[in-house]
PDB file of C-alpha atoms in Angstrom:
ATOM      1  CA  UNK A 357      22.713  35.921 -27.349  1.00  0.00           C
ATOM      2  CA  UNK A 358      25.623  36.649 -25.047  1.00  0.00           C
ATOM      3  CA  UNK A 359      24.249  37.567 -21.798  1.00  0.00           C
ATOM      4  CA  UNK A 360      25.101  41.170 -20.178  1.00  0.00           C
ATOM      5  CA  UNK A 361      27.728  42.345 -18.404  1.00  0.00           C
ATOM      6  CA  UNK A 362      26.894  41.068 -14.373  1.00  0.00           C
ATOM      7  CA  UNK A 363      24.495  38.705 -15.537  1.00  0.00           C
ATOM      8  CA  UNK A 364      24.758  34.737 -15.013  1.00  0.00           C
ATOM      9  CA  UNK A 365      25.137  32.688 -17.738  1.00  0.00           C
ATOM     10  CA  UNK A 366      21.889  30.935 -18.946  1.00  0.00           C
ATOM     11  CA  UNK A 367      19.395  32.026 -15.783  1.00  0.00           C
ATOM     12  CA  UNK A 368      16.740  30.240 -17.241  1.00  0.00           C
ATOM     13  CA  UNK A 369      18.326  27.070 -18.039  1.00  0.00           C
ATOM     14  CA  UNK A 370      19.748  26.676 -14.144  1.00  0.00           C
ATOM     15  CA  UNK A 371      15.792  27.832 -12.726  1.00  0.00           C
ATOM     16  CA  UNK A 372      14.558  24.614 -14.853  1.00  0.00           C
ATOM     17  CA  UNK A 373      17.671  21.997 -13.730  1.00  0.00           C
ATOM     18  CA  UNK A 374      17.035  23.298  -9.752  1.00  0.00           C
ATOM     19  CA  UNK A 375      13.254  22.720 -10.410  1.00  0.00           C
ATOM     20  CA  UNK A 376      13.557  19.333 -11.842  1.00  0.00           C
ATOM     21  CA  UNK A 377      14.324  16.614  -8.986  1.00  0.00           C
ATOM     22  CA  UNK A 378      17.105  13.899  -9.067  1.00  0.00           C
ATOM     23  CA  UNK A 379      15.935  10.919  -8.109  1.00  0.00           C
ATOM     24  CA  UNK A 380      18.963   8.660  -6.362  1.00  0.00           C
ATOM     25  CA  UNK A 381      18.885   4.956  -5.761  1.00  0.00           C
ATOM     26  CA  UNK A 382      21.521   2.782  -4.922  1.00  0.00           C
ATOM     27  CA  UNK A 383      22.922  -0.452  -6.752  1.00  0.00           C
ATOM     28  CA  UNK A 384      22.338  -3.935  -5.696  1.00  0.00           C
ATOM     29  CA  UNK A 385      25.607  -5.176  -4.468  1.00  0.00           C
ATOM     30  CA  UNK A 386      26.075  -4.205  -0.639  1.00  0.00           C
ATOM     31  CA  UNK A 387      25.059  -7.276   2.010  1.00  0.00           C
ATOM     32  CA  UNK A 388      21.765  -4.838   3.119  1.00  0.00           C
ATOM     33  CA  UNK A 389      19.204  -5.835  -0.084  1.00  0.00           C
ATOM     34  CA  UNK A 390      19.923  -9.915   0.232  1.00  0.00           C
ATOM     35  CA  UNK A 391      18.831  -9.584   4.176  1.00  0.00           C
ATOM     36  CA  UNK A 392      15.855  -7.840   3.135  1.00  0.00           C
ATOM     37  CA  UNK A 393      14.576  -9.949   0.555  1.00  0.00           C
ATOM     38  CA  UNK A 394      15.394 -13.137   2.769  1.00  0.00           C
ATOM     39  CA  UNK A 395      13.131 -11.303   5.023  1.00  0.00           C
ATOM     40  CA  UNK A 396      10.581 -10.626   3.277  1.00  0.00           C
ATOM     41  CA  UNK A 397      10.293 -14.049   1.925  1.00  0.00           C
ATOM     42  CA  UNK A 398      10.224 -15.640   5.531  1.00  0.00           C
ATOM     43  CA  UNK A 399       7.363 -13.211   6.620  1.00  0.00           C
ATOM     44  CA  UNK A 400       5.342 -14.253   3.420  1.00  0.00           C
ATOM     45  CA  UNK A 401       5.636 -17.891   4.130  1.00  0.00           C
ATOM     46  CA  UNK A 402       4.896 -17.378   7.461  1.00  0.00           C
ATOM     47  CA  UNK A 403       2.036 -15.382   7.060  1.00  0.00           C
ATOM     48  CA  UNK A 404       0.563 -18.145   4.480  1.00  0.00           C
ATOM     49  CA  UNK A 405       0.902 -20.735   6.835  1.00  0.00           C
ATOM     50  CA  UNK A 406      -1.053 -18.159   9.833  1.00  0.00           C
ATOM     51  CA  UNK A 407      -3.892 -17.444   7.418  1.00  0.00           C
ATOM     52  CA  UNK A 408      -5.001 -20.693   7.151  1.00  0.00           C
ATOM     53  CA  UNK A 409      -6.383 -20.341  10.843  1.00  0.00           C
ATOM     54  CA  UNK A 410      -9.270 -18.138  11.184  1.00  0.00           C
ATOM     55  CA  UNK A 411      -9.285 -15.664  14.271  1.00  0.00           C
ATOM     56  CA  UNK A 412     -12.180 -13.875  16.045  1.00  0.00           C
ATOM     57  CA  UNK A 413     -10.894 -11.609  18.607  1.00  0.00           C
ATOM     58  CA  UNK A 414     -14.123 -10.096  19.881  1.00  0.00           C
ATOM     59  CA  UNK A 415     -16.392  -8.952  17.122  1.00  0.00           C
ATOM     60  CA  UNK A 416     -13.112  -8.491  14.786  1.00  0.00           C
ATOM     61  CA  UNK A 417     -12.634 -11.456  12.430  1.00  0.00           C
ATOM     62  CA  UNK A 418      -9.278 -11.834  10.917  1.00  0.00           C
ATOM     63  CA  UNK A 419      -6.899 -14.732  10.387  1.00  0.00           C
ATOM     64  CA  UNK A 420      -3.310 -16.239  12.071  1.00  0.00           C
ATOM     65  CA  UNK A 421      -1.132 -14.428   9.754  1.00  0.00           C
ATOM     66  CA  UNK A 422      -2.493 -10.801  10.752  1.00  0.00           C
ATOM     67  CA  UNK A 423       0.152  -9.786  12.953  1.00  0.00           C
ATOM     68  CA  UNK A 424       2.844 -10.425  10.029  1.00  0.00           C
ATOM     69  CA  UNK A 425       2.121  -9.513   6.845  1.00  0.00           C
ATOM     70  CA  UNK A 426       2.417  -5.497   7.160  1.00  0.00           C
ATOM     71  CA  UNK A 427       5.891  -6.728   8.134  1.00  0.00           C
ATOM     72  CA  UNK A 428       6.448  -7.718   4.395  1.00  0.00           C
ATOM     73  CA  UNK A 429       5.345  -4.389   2.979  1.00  0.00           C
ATOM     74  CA  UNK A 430       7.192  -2.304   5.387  1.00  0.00           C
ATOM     75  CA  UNK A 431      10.280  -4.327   3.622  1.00  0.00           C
ATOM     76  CA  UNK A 432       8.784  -3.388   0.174  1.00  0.00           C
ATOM     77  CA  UNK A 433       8.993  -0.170   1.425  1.00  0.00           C
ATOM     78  CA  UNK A 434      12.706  -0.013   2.225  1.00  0.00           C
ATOM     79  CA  UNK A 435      13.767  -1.568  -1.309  1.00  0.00           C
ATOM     80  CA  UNK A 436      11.271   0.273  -3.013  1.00  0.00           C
ATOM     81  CA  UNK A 437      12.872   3.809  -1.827  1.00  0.00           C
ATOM     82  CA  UNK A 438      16.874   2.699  -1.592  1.00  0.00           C
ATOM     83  CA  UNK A 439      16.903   0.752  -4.738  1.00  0.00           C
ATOM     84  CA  UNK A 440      14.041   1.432  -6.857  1.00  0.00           C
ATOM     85  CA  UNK A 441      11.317   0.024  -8.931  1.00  0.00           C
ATOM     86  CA  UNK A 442      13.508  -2.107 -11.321  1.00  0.00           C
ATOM     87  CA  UNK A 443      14.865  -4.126  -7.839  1.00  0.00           C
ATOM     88  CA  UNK A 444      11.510  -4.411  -6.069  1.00  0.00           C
ATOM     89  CA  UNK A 445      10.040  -5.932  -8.664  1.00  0.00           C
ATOM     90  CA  UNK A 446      12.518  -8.450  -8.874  1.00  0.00           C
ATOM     91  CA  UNK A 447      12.477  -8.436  -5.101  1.00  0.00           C
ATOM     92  CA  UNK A 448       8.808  -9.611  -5.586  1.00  0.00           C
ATOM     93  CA  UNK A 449       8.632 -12.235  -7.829  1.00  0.00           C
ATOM     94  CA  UNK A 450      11.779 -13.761  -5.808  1.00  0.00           C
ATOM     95  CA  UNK A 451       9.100 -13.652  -2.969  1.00  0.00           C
ATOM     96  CA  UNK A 452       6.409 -15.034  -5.104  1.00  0.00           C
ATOM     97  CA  UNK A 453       8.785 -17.827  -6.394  1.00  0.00           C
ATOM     98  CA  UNK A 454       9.976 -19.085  -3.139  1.00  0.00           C
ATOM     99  CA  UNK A 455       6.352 -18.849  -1.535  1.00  0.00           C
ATOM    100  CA  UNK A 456       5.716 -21.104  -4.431  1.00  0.00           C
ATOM    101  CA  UNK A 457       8.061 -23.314  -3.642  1.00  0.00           C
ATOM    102  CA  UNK A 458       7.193 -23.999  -0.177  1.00  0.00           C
ATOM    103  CA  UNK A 459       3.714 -24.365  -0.924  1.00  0.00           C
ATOM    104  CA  UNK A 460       4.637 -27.216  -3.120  1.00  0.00           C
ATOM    105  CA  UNK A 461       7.166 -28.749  -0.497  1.00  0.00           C
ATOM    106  CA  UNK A 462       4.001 -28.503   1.849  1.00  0.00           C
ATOM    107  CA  UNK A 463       2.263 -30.435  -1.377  1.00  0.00           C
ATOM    108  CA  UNK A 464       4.867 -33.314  -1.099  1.00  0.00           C
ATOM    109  CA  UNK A 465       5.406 -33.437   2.802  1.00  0.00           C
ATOM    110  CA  UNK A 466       1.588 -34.413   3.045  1.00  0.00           C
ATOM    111  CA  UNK A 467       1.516 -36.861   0.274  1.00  0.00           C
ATOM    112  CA  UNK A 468       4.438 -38.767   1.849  1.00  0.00           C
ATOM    113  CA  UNK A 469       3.324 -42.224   3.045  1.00  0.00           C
ATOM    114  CA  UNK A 470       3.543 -41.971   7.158  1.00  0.00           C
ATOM    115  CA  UNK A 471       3.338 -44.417   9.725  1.00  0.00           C
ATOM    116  CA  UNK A 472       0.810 -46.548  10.630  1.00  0.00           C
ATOM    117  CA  UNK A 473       0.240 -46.135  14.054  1.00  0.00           C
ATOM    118  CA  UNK A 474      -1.982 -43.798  16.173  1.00  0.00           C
ATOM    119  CA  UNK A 475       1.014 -41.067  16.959  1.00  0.00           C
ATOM    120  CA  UNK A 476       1.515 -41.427  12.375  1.00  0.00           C
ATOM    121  CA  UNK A 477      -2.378 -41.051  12.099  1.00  0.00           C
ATOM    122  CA  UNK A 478      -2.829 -37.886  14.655  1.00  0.00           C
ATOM    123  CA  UNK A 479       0.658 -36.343  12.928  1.00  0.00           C
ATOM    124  CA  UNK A 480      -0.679 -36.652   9.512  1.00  0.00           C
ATOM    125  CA  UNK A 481      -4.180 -35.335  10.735  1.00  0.00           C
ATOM    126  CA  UNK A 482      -2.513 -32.478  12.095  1.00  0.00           C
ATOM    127  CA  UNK A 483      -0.249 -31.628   9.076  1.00  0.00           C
ATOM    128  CA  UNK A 484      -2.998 -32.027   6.664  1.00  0.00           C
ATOM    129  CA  UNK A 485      -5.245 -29.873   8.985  1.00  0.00           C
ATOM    130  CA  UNK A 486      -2.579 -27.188   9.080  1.00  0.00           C
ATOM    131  CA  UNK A 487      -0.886 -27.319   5.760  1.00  0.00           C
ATOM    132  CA  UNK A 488      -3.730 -28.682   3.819  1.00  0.00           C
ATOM    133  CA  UNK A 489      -5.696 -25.511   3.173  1.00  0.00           C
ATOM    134  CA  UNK A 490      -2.040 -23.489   2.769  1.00  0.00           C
ATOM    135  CA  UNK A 491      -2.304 -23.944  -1.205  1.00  0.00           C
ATOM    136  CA  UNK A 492      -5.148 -22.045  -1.836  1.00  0.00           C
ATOM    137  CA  UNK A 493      -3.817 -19.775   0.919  1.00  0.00           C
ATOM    138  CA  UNK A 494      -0.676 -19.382  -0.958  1.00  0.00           C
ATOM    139  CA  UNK A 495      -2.676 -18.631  -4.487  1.00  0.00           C
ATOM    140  CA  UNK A 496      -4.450 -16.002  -2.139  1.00  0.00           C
ATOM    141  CA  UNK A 497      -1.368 -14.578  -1.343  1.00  0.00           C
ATOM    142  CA  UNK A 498       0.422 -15.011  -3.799  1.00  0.00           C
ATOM    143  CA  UNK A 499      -1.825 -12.933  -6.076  1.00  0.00           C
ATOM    144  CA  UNK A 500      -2.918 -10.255  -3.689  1.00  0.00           C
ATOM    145  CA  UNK A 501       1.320  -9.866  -2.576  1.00  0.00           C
ATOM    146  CA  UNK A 502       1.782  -9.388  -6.480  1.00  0.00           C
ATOM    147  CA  UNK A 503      -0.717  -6.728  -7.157  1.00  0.00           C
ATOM    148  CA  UNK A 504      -0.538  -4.978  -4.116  1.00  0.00           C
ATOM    149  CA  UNK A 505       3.210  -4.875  -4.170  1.00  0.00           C
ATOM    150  CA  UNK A 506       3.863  -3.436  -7.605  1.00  0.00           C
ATOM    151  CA  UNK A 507       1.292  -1.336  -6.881  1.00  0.00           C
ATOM    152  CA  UNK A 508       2.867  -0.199  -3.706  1.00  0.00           C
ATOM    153  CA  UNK A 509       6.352   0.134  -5.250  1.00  0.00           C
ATOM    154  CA  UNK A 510       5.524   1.317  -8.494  1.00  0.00           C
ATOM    155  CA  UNK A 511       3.479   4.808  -6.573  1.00  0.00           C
ATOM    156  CA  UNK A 512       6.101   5.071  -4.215  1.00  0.00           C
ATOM    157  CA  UNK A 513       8.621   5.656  -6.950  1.00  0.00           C
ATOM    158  CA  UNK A 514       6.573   7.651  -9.013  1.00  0.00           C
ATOM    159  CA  UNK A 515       6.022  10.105  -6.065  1.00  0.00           C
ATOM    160  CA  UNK A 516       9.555   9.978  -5.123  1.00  0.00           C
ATOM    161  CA  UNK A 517       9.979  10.895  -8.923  1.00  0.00           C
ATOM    162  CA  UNK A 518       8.395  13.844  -8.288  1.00  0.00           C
ATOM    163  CA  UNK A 519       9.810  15.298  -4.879  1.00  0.00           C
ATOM    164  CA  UNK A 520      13.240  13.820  -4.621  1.00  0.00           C
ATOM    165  CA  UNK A 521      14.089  13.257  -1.071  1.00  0.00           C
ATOM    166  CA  UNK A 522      11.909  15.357   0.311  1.00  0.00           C
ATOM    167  CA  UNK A 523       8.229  13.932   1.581  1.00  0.00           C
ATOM    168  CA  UNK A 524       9.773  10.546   2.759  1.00  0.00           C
ATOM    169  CA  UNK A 525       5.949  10.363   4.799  1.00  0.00           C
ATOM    170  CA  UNK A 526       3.944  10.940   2.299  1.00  0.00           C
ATOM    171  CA  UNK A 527       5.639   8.575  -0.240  1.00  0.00           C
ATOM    172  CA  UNK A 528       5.125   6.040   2.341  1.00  0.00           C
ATOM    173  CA  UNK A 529       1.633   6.666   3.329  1.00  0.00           C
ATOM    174  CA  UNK A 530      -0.045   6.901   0.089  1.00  0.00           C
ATOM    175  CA  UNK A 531       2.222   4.065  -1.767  1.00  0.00           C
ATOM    176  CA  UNK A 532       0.892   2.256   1.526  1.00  0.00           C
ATOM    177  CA  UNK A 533      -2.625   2.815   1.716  1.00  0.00           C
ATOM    178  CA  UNK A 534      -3.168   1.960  -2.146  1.00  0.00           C
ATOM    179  CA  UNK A 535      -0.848  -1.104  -2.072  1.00  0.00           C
ATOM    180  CA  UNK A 536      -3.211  -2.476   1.034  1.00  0.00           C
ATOM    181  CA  UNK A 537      -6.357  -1.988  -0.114  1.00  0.00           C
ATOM    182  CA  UNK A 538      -6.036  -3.795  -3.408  1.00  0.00           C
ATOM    183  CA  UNK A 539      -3.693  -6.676  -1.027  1.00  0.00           C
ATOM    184  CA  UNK A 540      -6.801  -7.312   1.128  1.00  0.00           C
ATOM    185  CA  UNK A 541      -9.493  -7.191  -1.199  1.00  0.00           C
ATOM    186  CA  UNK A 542      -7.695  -9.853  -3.304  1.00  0.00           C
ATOM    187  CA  UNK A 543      -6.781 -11.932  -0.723  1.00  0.00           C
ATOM    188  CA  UNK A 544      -9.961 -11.747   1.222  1.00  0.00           C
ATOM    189  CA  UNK A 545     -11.686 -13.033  -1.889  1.00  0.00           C
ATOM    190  CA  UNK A 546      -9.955 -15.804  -2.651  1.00  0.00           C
ATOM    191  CA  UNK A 547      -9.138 -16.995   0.777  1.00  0.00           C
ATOM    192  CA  UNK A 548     -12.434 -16.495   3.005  1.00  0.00           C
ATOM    193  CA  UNK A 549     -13.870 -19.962   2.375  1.00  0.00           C
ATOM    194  CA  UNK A 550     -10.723 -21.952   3.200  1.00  0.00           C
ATOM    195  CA  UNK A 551     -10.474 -19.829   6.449  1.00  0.00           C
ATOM    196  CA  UNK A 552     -13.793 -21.064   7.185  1.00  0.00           C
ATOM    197  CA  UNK A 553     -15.835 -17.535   6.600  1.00  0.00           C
ATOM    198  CA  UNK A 554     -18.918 -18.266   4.340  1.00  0.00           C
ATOM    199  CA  UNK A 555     -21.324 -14.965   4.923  1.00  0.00           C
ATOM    200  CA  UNK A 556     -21.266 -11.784   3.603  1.00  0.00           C
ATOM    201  CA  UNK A 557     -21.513  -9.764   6.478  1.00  0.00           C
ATOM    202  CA  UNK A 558     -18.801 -12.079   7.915  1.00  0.00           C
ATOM    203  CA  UNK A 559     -16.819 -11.411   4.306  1.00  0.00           C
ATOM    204  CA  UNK A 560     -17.252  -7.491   4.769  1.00  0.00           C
ATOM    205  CA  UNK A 561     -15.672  -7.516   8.748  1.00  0.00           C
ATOM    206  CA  UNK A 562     -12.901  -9.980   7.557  1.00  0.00           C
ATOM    207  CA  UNK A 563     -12.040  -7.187   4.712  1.00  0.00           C
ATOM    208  CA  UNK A 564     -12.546  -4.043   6.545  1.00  0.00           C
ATOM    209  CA  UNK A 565     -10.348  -5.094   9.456  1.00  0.00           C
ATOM    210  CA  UNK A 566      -8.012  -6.343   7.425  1.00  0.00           C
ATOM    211  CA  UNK A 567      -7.678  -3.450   5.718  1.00  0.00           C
ATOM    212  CA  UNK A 568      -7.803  -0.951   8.463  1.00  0.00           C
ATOM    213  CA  UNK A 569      -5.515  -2.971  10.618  1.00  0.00           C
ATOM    214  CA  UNK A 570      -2.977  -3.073   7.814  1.00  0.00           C
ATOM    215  CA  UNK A 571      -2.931   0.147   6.852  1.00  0.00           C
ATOM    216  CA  UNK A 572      -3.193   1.607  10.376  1.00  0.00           C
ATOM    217  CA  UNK A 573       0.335  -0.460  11.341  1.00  0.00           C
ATOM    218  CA  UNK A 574       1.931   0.903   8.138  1.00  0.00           C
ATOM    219  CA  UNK A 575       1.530   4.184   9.035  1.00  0.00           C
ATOM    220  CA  UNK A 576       2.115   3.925  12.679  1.00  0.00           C
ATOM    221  CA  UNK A 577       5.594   2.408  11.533  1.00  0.00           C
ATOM    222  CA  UNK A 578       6.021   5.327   9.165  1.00  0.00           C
ATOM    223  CA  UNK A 579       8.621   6.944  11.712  1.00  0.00           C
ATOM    224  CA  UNK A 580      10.484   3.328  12.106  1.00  0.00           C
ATOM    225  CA  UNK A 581      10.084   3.118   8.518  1.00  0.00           C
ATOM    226  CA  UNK A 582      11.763   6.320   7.938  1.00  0.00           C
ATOM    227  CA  UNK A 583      14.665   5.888  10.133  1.00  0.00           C
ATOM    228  CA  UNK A 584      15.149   2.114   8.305  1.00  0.00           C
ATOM    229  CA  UNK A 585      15.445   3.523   4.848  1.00  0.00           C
ATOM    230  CA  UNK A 586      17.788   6.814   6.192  1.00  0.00           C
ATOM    231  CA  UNK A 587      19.804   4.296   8.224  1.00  0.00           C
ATOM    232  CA  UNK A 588      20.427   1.764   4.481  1.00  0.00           C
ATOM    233  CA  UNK A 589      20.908   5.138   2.782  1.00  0.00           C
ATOM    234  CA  UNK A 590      23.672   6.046   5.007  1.00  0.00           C
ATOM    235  CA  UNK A 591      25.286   2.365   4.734  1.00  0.00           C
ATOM    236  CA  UNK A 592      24.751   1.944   0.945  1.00  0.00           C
ATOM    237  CA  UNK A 593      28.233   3.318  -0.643  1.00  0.00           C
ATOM    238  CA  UNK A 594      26.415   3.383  -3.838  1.00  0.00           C
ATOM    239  CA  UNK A 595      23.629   5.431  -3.325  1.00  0.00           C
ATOM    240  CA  UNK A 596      23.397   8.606  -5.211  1.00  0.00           C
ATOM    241  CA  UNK A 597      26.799   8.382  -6.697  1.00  0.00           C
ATOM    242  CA  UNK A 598      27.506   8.823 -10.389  1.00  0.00           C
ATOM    243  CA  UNK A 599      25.435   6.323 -12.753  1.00  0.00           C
ATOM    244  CA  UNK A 600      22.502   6.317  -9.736  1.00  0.00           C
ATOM    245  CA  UNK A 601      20.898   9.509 -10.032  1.00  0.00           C
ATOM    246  CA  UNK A 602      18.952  10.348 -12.990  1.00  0.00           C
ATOM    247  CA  UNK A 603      16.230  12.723 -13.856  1.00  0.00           C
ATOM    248  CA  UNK A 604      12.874  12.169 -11.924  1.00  0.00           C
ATOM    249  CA  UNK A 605      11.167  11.547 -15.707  1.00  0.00           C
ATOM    250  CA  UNK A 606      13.476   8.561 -16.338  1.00  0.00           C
ATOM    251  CA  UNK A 607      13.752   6.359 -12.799  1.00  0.00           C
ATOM    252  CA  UNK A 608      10.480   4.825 -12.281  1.00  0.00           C
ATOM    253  CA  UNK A 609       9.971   2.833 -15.968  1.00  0.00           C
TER     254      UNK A 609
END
């Protein structure tokens, strides 16, 4: 029916289109993605090769790697919001791949016939004290980075589905604090008696701390976080142009 004289055309239809967010990512293609992911990849090997080395600062019990991993989902974060689920899971297994990789190069560098003499025998002591543990490390990792990531990314989209741009905080927080927990308990599972932690109560500190301390240094970087992803956004010439914004039902599958 023809609407009345005065009226707007189709009031209804343009209520539902305003209530219905778009959901804007950018396309892989600008210089800003590869840095990240190179990034990300360094922290994770990194942060394998610190959690081999238990640390006890006080009563808290926690491992080497503690002061680098949040550094890898803070990253997840970034891709996860500019470029979407689709990237960030390829973003991931990239990650996983390469960790991979370097956990077998550790593999080969130990197996390697060294010298003979005393400086040979206290080097190879060394690496194999050091690196040795790192593939069960790495399977720790490895496994706890790939659920907790998806997990992470996959609720950050889906609430960014739902509000747009608007609630940047949120999305980060509670994509954060979901992603962590199901990080640590993995990890701290599969990694606790390489690290040298063999009692529960012991088991229980290493995963509440762990936790805690995780989550607590995502969300104090929420504001850094926030002004990371605005400052790609800006810099991305792709992002939210035609062919990158689609309705919030359709961008996180």
């Amino acid at each position: 029916m023809s609407p009345a004289p005065g009226q707007s055309a189709a009031p209804d239809a343009i209520n539902t289109a305003a209530a219905v967010p778009v959901v804007r990512f950018a396309a892989v293609g600008s210089p800003y993605f590869g840095i990240m992911l190179a990034a990300m990849a360094v922290v994770l090997i990194l942060s394998n090769i610190g959690a081999s080395k238990g640390v006890a600062i006080g009563p808290i019990i926690t491992d080497g790697g503690f002061f680098l991993f949040p550094l890898a989902y803070i990253l997840g974060d970034v891709i996860s919001e500019v470029y979407g689920f689709k990237v960030a899971r390829k973003a991931i297994f990239t990650t996983f791949a390469l960790s991979v990789f370097a956990s077998v190069c550790y593999w080969v560098i130990i197996a390697l016939p060294g010298f003979d003499d005393g400086y040979g025998a206290a080097k190879q002591s060394a690496l194999e004290g050091a690196l040795g543990p790192v593939p069960q490390i790495v399977l720790a990792s490895l496994l706890a980075f790939l659920a907790g990531q998806t997990i992470n990314s996959w609720i950050l989209v889906r609430m960014k589905a739902r509000s747009g741009e608007k609630s940047l905080w949120a999305r980060l927080m509670g994509s954060s604090g979901a992603g962590e927990f199901v990080d640590t308990l993995i990890f701290c599972s599969i990694a606790a008696s390489v690290i040298g932690i063999a009692d529960f109560g012991s088991f229980v500190n290493y995963v509440v701390v762990g936790f805690v301390y995780k989550t607590l240094v995502e969300f104090l970087f929420v504001p850094v976080t926030s002004l990371a992803i605005n400052w790609v956004k800006r810099r991305e010439p792709s992002y939210g142009v035609a062919g990158q914004a689609a309705p919030a039902v359709t961008n996180p599958a």
